[in-house]
Amino acid sequence: MNLKRMGNQTVVFSNPPVILSSYSVVGPMEGQGPLGKSFSKVWKDNINGNSSWEVAETKMMEEALEGAVKQSQINKDEIDYLLAGDLLNQLISSNFAARTMGIPFIGLYGACSTMALSMSVGSMLIDGGFARKALVGVSSHHDTAERQYRLPTEQGGQRAMSAQWTVTGAGSLVLGQSGEGPRITASTIGRIVDFGETDANNMGAAMAPAVADTILNHLQDMNRTPEDYDLIISGDLGSVGLNLAQEVLKKSGLHFKNFSDCGVLIYDKSQDVHAGASGCGCSAVVFAGHILKKIKSGQYKRVLLVGSGALHSPTSSLQGESIPGIGHAVVIEA
């Protein structure tokens, strides 16, 4: 085992895994947004000729996984594990995509934190000597999420101004022991933070305390300041959650000039998404496209990606349960 624990929550990798390749697939709305040119592929519509939205999400995940493998120029049988997750019950998008990939599969659920969680677990497997290469994939789909978590899209229900728009997208990475590319140098696994928020239309408020907690613990564990990072980015609090997280951190004595959010970046205000984007595909495609390109170009030398998850279900919300929040962080360095 090569893991080195810093403090209570952070692990620094002795042999930091390399991001060998990436691939992102998005729907038309995401392609029309300000980051549209950074994605590998943009679908013409959200169903793309498939029989249902759920089948479309599975196909989108498959395209992202296959695209990342092809970009890495390695054979699929060289990959030891596939780590994947999505928002649907029993991880059906990931399970069905894994069925076609034929790679030993680990399903992960962290809601919108799943990309950071998958990168963390994949890095631990590689640095710990349990894998040489790992394939990471995460997806979400606006219409499948609406059907499961909220109201039928055909109903045209009024959305609250604090609500976020679930991204239709899938992002994938190939991680390896060695090679050329940015490295994942550390991981901070978050803990559940629940301040009693019950409004499923205000998930940013539910997740913000957990993200702030993870950032605070990460900086303390690593003995670093916000200025040690070119970018600290959550995924995805949206505009409401980002403002709340900044307030919490400010009260803790931290001031950020480099703190942003994937859910704020992916859409333009003119797209009428209210508080921004959500869905675990959001941070997956923003990182696999926009952020990774800036790291590779040298614009960013060190990035802290903090995946944020609202760990509720339709049943728990109907029963009046509060929404537990989680934040998982990974450090990516050029």
Short mmCIF file of C-alpha atoms in Angstrom, two decimals:
data_model
loop_
_atom_site.label_atom_id
_atom_site.label_comp_id
_atom_site.label_asym_id
_atom_site.label_seq_id
_atom_site.Cartn_x
_atom_site.Cartn_y
_atom_site.Cartn_z
CA MET A 1 0.00 0.00 0.00
CA ASN A 2 1.35 3.40 -1.05
CA LEU A 3 -1.35 5.61 0.45
CA LYS A 4 -0.24 8.41 2.73
CA ARG A 5 -2.95 9.86 4.94
CA MET A 6 -2.86 13.57 5.73
CA GLY A 7 -5.17 14.46 8.61
CA ASN A 8 -8.52 12.70 8.91
CA GLN A 9 -9.92 12.83 5.38
CA THR A 10 -7.15 13.43 2.82
CA VAL A 11 -4.93 10.90 1.07
CA VAL A 12 -1.84 11.99 -0.89
CA PHE A 13 -0.83 9.52 -3.59
CA SER A 14 2.79 8.34 -3.55
CA ASN A 15 2.56 7.43 -7.23
CA PRO A 16 -0.06 9.83 -8.59
CA PRO A 17 -2.22 8.26 -11.32
CA VAL A 18 -2.11 9.85 -14.78
CA ILE A 19 -5.19 10.96 -16.71
CA LEU A 20 -4.35 9.30 -20.04
CA SER A 21 -7.44 10.41 -21.95
CA SER A 22 -10.91 11.89 -21.69
CA TYR A 23 -14.15 12.00 -23.67
CA SER A 24 -17.42 13.88 -23.20
CA VAL A 25 -20.81 13.54 -24.86
CA VAL A 26 -23.60 16.08 -24.28
CA GLY A 27 -27.08 16.99 -25.42
CA PRO A 28 -27.96 19.96 -27.66
CA MET A 29 -28.67 22.39 -24.81
CA GLU A 30 -25.23 21.80 -23.32
CA GLY A 31 -23.68 22.11 -26.76
CA GLN A 32 -25.32 25.51 -27.19
CA GLY A 33 -23.90 26.77 -23.91
CA PRO A 34 -20.67 28.72 -23.36
CA LEU A 35 -18.58 25.52 -23.05
CA GLY A 36 -20.05 23.87 -26.15
CA LYS A 37 -16.80 23.74 -28.11
CA SER A 38 -14.96 21.95 -25.31
CA PHE A 39 -17.06 18.76 -25.55
CA SER A 40 -16.02 15.80 -27.67
CA LYS A 41 -19.48 15.17 -29.14
CA VAL A 42 -22.84 16.95 -29.14
CA TRP A 43 -26.07 15.05 -29.83
CA LYS A 44 -28.71 16.61 -32.08
CA ASP A 45 -31.46 15.90 -29.52
CA ASN A 46 -31.89 14.23 -26.13
CA ILE A 47 -33.11 10.88 -27.45
CA ASN A 48 -30.81 10.53 -30.48
CA GLY A 49 -32.94 7.90 -32.22
CA ASN A 50 -33.25 5.59 -29.20
CA SER A 51 -36.47 4.04 -27.89
CA SER A 52 -36.53 5.92 -24.56
CA TRP A 53 -34.65 8.55 -22.57
CA GLU A 54 -33.24 5.81 -20.33
CA VAL A 55 -31.87 3.87 -23.29
CA ALA A 56 -30.45 7.13 -24.65
CA GLU A 57 -28.57 7.79 -21.39
CA THR A 58 -27.07 4.29 -21.51
CA LYS A 59 -25.95 4.83 -25.11
CA MET A 60 -24.48 8.20 -24.15
CA MET A 61 -22.49 6.54 -21.36
CA GLU A 62 -21.28 3.85 -23.77
CA GLU A 63 -20.13 6.47 -26.27
CA ALA A 64 -18.18 8.35 -23.59
CA LEU A 65 -16.52 5.16 -22.30
CA GLU A 66 -15.62 3.91 -25.77
CA GLY A 67 -14.40 7.37 -26.75
CA ALA A 68 -12.05 7.63 -23.77
CA VAL A 69 -10.62 4.17 -24.46
CA LYS A 70 -10.06 5.03 -28.12
CA GLN A 71 -8.40 8.34 -27.22
CA SER A 72 -6.03 6.56 -24.82
CA GLN A 73 -4.80 4.29 -27.64
CA ILE A 74 -4.77 1.28 -25.35
CA ASN A 75 -6.65 -1.99 -25.71
CA LYS A 76 -9.82 -2.44 -23.70
CA ASP A 77 -8.47 -5.68 -22.20
CA GLU A 78 -5.63 -3.69 -20.60
CA ILE A 79 -8.14 -1.91 -18.32
CA ASP A 80 -8.50 -3.58 -14.93
CA TYR A 81 -11.65 -1.88 -13.67
CA LEU A 82 -14.56 0.22 -14.86
CA LEU A 83 -15.85 2.62 -12.21
CA ALA A 84 -19.12 4.26 -13.19
CA GLY A 85 -22.25 5.84 -11.78
CA ASP A 86 -25.39 7.79 -12.63
CA LEU A 87 -28.56 9.11 -10.98
CA LEU A 88 -31.06 6.40 -11.86
CA ASN A 89 -32.38 3.67 -9.56
CA GLN A 90 -29.99 0.72 -9.29
CA LEU A 91 -27.48 2.62 -11.51
CA ILE A 92 -29.17 1.23 -14.62
CA SER A 93 -27.33 3.50 -17.08
CA SER A 94 -23.96 2.38 -15.71
CA ASN A 95 -24.99 -1.27 -15.33
CA PHE A 96 -26.26 -1.56 -18.88
CA ALA A 97 -23.22 0.29 -20.29
CA ALA A 98 -20.93 -2.02 -18.29
CA ARG A 99 -22.77 -4.97 -19.81
CA THR A 100 -21.47 -4.01 -23.24
CA MET A 101 -17.95 -3.01 -22.10
CA GLY A 102 -16.93 -6.39 -20.71
CA ILE A 103 -14.62 -4.87 -18.05
CA PRO A 104 -14.74 -5.76 -14.32
CA PHE A 105 -17.23 -3.24 -12.98
CA ILE A 106 -17.56 -1.25 -9.76
CA GLY A 107 -20.77 0.77 -9.55
CA LEU A 108 -20.62 3.96 -7.50
CA TYR A 109 -23.33 6.34 -6.34
CA GLY A 110 -22.60 9.78 -4.94
CA ALA A 111 -25.33 11.74 -6.75
CA CYS A 112 -23.66 14.78 -8.33
CA SER A 113 -20.38 13.98 -6.54
CA THR A 114 -19.97 10.71 -8.47
CA MET A 115 -17.28 11.95 -10.87
CA ALA A 116 -14.98 13.10 -8.07
CA LEU A 117 -15.78 9.94 -6.09
CA SER A 118 -14.97 7.71 -9.09
CA MET A 119 -11.70 9.55 -9.73
CA SER A 120 -10.80 9.15 -6.06
CA VAL A 121 -11.53 5.42 -5.89
CA GLY A 122 -9.85 4.76 -9.23
CA SER A 123 -6.75 6.62 -8.08
CA MET A 124 -6.67 4.66 -4.82
CA LEU A 125 -6.84 1.37 -6.74
CA ILE A 126 -3.95 2.39 -8.99
CA ASP A 127 -1.74 3.96 -6.34
CA GLY A 128 -2.40 1.05 -3.99
CA GLY A 129 -1.16 -1.43 -6.60
CA PHE A 130 -4.56 -3.05 -7.19
CA ALA A 131 -4.91 -1.81 -10.78
CA ARG A 132 -2.69 -0.60 -13.60
CA LYS A 133 -5.42 1.16 -15.54
CA ALA A 134 -8.97 2.18 -14.67
CA LEU A 135 -11.82 3.55 -16.77
CA VAL A 136 -14.09 6.13 -15.11
CA GLY A 137 -17.52 7.08 -16.47
CA VAL A 138 -20.42 9.18 -15.16
CA SER A 139 -23.70 10.24 -16.77
CA SER A 140 -26.98 12.03 -16.21
CA HIS A 141 -29.91 12.93 -18.46
CA HIS A 142 -32.38 15.76 -17.95
CA ASP A 143 -35.46 13.80 -18.90
CA THR A 144 -34.63 10.58 -17.04
CA ALA A 145 -33.87 12.54 -13.88
CA GLU A 146 -37.06 14.59 -14.14
CA ARG A 147 -39.10 11.43 -14.58
CA GLN A 148 -37.53 9.79 -11.52
CA TYR A 149 -37.06 12.65 -9.09
CA ARG A 150 -39.63 15.31 -9.88
CA LEU A 151 -42.59 15.61 -12.26
CA PRO A 152 -43.30 14.17 -15.71
CA THR A 153 -41.80 16.56 -18.27
CA GLU A 154 -45.04 16.35 -20.27
CA GLN A 155 -46.86 17.97 -17.35
CA GLY A 156 -44.93 21.22 -17.76
CA GLY A 157 -44.81 21.94 -14.03
CA GLN A 158 -43.54 25.32 -12.85
CA ARG A 159 -39.93 25.18 -11.66
CA ALA A 160 -38.78 27.06 -8.55
CA MET A 161 -36.17 29.77 -9.10
CA SER A 162 -33.78 27.84 -6.83
CA ALA A 163 -34.13 24.72 -8.98
CA GLN A 164 -31.27 23.48 -11.16
CA TRP A 165 -31.41 21.95 -14.63
CA THR A 166 -30.09 18.38 -14.87
CA VAL A 167 -27.36 18.12 -17.49
CA THR A 168 -27.72 15.64 -20.32
CA GLY A 169 -24.17 14.39 -20.64
CA ALA A 170 -21.61 11.68 -19.98
CA GLY A 171 -17.91 12.13 -19.21
CA SER A 172 -15.19 9.52 -19.09
CA LEU A 173 -11.48 9.26 -18.20
CA VAL A 174 -8.82 6.60 -18.52
CA LEU A 175 -6.46 6.57 -15.52
CA GLY A 176 -3.09 4.82 -15.57
CA GLN A 177 -0.01 4.06 -13.47
CA SER A 178 2.24 5.84 -15.93
CA GLY A 179 2.20 7.87 -19.11
CA GLU A 180 1.80 11.45 -20.25
CA GLY A 181 -0.89 13.73 -18.85
CA PRO A 182 -2.16 15.53 -15.75
CA ARG A 183 -1.91 13.61 -12.49
CA ILE A 184 -4.37 13.10 -9.63
CA THR A 185 -2.17 13.85 -6.63
CA ALA A 186 -4.56 13.77 -3.66
CA SER A 187 -8.11 12.93 -2.61
CA THR A 188 -10.30 14.15 0.23
CA ILE A 189 -13.27 11.92 0.96
CA GLY A 190 -16.11 13.94 2.41
CA ARG A 191 -18.47 13.26 5.26
CA ILE A 192 -22.24 13.67 5.37
CA VAL A 193 -23.32 17.16 6.41
CA ASP A 194 -27.05 17.77 6.91
CA PHE A 195 -28.40 21.13 8.05
CA GLY A 196 -32.03 20.04 7.75
CA GLU A 197 -32.86 21.28 4.22
CA THR A 198 -35.95 19.43 2.93
CA ASP A 199 -36.69 21.29 -0.31
CA ALA A 200 -35.74 19.06 -3.26
CA ASN A 201 -36.02 22.15 -5.46
CA ASN A 202 -33.15 23.78 -3.57
CA MET A 203 -30.40 21.16 -3.65
CA GLY A 204 -27.69 23.81 -3.77
CA ALA A 205 -28.58 24.82 -0.23
CA ALA A 206 -28.50 21.18 0.90
CA MET A 207 -25.04 20.54 -0.61
CA ALA A 208 -23.27 23.82 0.17
CA PRO A 209 -22.36 23.04 3.81
CA ALA A 210 -20.83 19.68 2.81
CA VAL A 211 -18.73 21.27 0.07
CA ALA A 212 -17.51 23.97 2.45
CA ASP A 213 -16.69 21.30 5.04
CA THR A 214 -14.64 19.28 2.54
CA ILE A 215 -12.74 22.33 1.30
CA LEU A 216 -11.94 23.41 4.85
CA ASN A 217 -10.76 19.93 5.82
CA HIS A 218 -8.74 19.55 2.63
CA LEU A 219 -6.89 22.83 3.10
CA GLN A 220 -6.24 22.03 6.75
CA ASP A 221 -5.04 18.47 6.00
CA MET A 222 -2.72 19.69 3.24
CA ASN A 223 -1.60 22.83 5.08
CA ARG A 224 -2.56 24.89 2.04
CA THR A 225 -4.46 28.09 1.27
CA PRO A 226 -6.92 28.83 -1.55
CA GLU A 227 -4.11 30.68 -3.35
CA ASP A 228 -2.25 27.37 -3.77
CA TYR A 229 -4.80 26.47 -6.45
CA ASP A 230 -5.42 28.07 -9.82
CA LEU A 231 -9.03 26.92 -9.61
CA ILE A 232 -11.27 25.49 -6.91
CA ILE A 233 -14.44 24.26 -8.56
CA SER A 234 -17.49 22.52 -7.15
CA GLY A 235 -19.74 20.29 -9.15
CA ASP A 236 -22.41 21.28 -8.87
CA LEU A 237 -23.90 23.73 -6.43
CA GLY A 238 -25.45 26.10 -8.94
CA SER A 239 -25.64 29.81 -8.23
CA VAL A 240 -27.61 29.49 -4.97
CA GLY A 241 -25.35 26.84 -3.48
CA LEU A 242 -22.16 28.53 -4.63
CA ASN A 243 -23.13 31.78 -2.88
CA LEU A 244 -24.01 29.87 0.30
CA ALA A 245 -20.74 27.91 0.27
CA GLN A 246 -18.79 31.14 -0.18
CA GLU A 247 -20.60 32.64 2.82
CA VAL A 248 -19.80 29.63 5.00
CA LEU A 249 -16.14 29.71 3.99
CA LYS A 250 -15.98 33.47 4.54
CA LYS A 251 -17.22 33.01 8.11
CA SER A 252 -14.40 30.51 8.58
CA GLY A 253 -11.90 33.19 7.60
CA LEU A 254 -11.31 32.07 4.01
CA HIS A 255 -11.71 34.36 1.03
CA PHE A 256 -11.71 32.94 -2.49
CA LYS A 257 -11.01 34.68 -5.78
CA ASN A 258 -10.70 31.38 -7.65
CA PHE A 259 -13.85 29.52 -6.52
CA SER A 260 -16.37 28.58 -9.23
CA ASP A 261 -18.93 25.88 -9.98
CA CYS A 262 -19.52 23.55 -12.92
CA GLY A 263 -23.26 24.17 -12.66
CA VAL A 264 -22.72 27.89 -13.10
CA LEU A 265 -20.32 27.56 -16.04
CA ILE A 266 -22.07 25.08 -18.35
CA TYR A 267 -25.14 27.16 -19.26
CA ASP A 268 -25.66 30.77 -20.23
CA LYS A 269 -28.18 32.89 -18.31
CA SER A 270 -30.20 33.26 -21.50
CA GLN A 271 -30.91 29.50 -21.44
CA ASP A 272 -33.38 29.95 -18.54
CA VAL A 273 -32.01 27.27 -16.22
CA HIS A 274 -32.77 29.31 -13.09
CA ALA A 275 -30.06 28.42 -10.50
CA GLY A 276 -27.79 26.68 -13.00
CA ALA A 277 -27.04 23.04 -13.70
CA SER A 278 -27.08 19.82 -11.70
CA GLY A 279 -26.72 16.11 -12.38
CA CYS A 280 -23.59 13.98 -12.02
CA GLY A 281 -22.98 14.37 -15.75
CA CYS A 282 -22.40 18.09 -15.17
CA SER A 283 -19.03 17.94 -13.41
CA ALA A 284 -18.13 14.90 -15.52
CA VAL A 285 -18.38 16.73 -18.85
CA VAL A 286 -17.11 20.09 -17.58
CA PHE A 287 -14.01 18.41 -16.15
CA ALA A 288 -13.44 15.98 -19.03
CA GLY A 289 -13.78 18.85 -21.50
CA HIS A 290 -13.31 22.45 -20.40
CA ILE A 291 -11.15 22.07 -17.27
CA LEU A 292 -8.88 19.29 -18.53
CA LYS A 293 -8.13 21.27 -21.69
CA LYS A 294 -7.07 24.26 -19.60
CA ILE A 295 -4.81 22.05 -17.49
CA LYS A 296 -3.21 20.51 -20.56
CA SER A 297 -2.68 23.95 -22.13
CA GLY A 298 -0.84 25.13 -19.02
CA GLN A 299 -3.46 27.72 -18.03
CA TYR A 300 -4.12 25.77 -14.80
CA LYS A 301 -1.26 24.12 -12.91
CA ARG A 302 -3.27 22.81 -9.93
CA VAL A 303 -7.05 22.36 -9.66
CA LEU A 304 -9.23 21.22 -6.77
CA LEU A 305 -12.42 19.56 -8.03
CA VAL A 306 -15.05 19.16 -5.29
CA GLY A 307 -17.97 16.99 -6.34
CA SER A 308 -21.17 17.82 -4.45
CA GLY A 309 -23.99 15.36 -3.90
CA ALA A 310 -27.55 15.58 -2.54
CA LEU A 311 -28.13 12.07 -1.20
CA HIS A 312 -31.92 11.91 -1.13
CA SER A 313 -34.51 9.85 -2.96
CA PRO A 314 -38.07 10.58 -4.10
CA THR A 315 -39.34 8.35 -1.29
CA SER A 316 -37.30 10.04 1.44
CA SER A 317 -38.41 13.47 0.21
CA LEU A 318 -42.09 12.46 0.23
CA GLN A 319 -41.63 11.16 3.78
CA GLY A 320 -40.30 14.55 4.89
CA GLU A 321 -36.69 13.51 5.40
CA SER A 322 -33.97 16.14 5.12
CA ILE A 323 -31.41 16.00 2.31
CA PRO A 324 -27.93 14.77 3.36
CA GLY A 325 -25.09 16.52 1.52
CA ILE A 326 -21.67 15.16 0.58
CA GLY A 327 -18.52 16.62 -0.96
CA HIS A 328 -15.61 14.61 -2.37
CA ALA A 329 -12.47 16.38 -3.62
CA VAL A 330 -9.59 15.46 -5.92
CA VAL A 331 -6.44 17.46 -6.74
CA ILE A 332 -5.36 17.46 -10.37
CA GLU A 333 -1.95 18.84 -11.32
CA ALA A 334 -0.27 19.46 -14.64
#
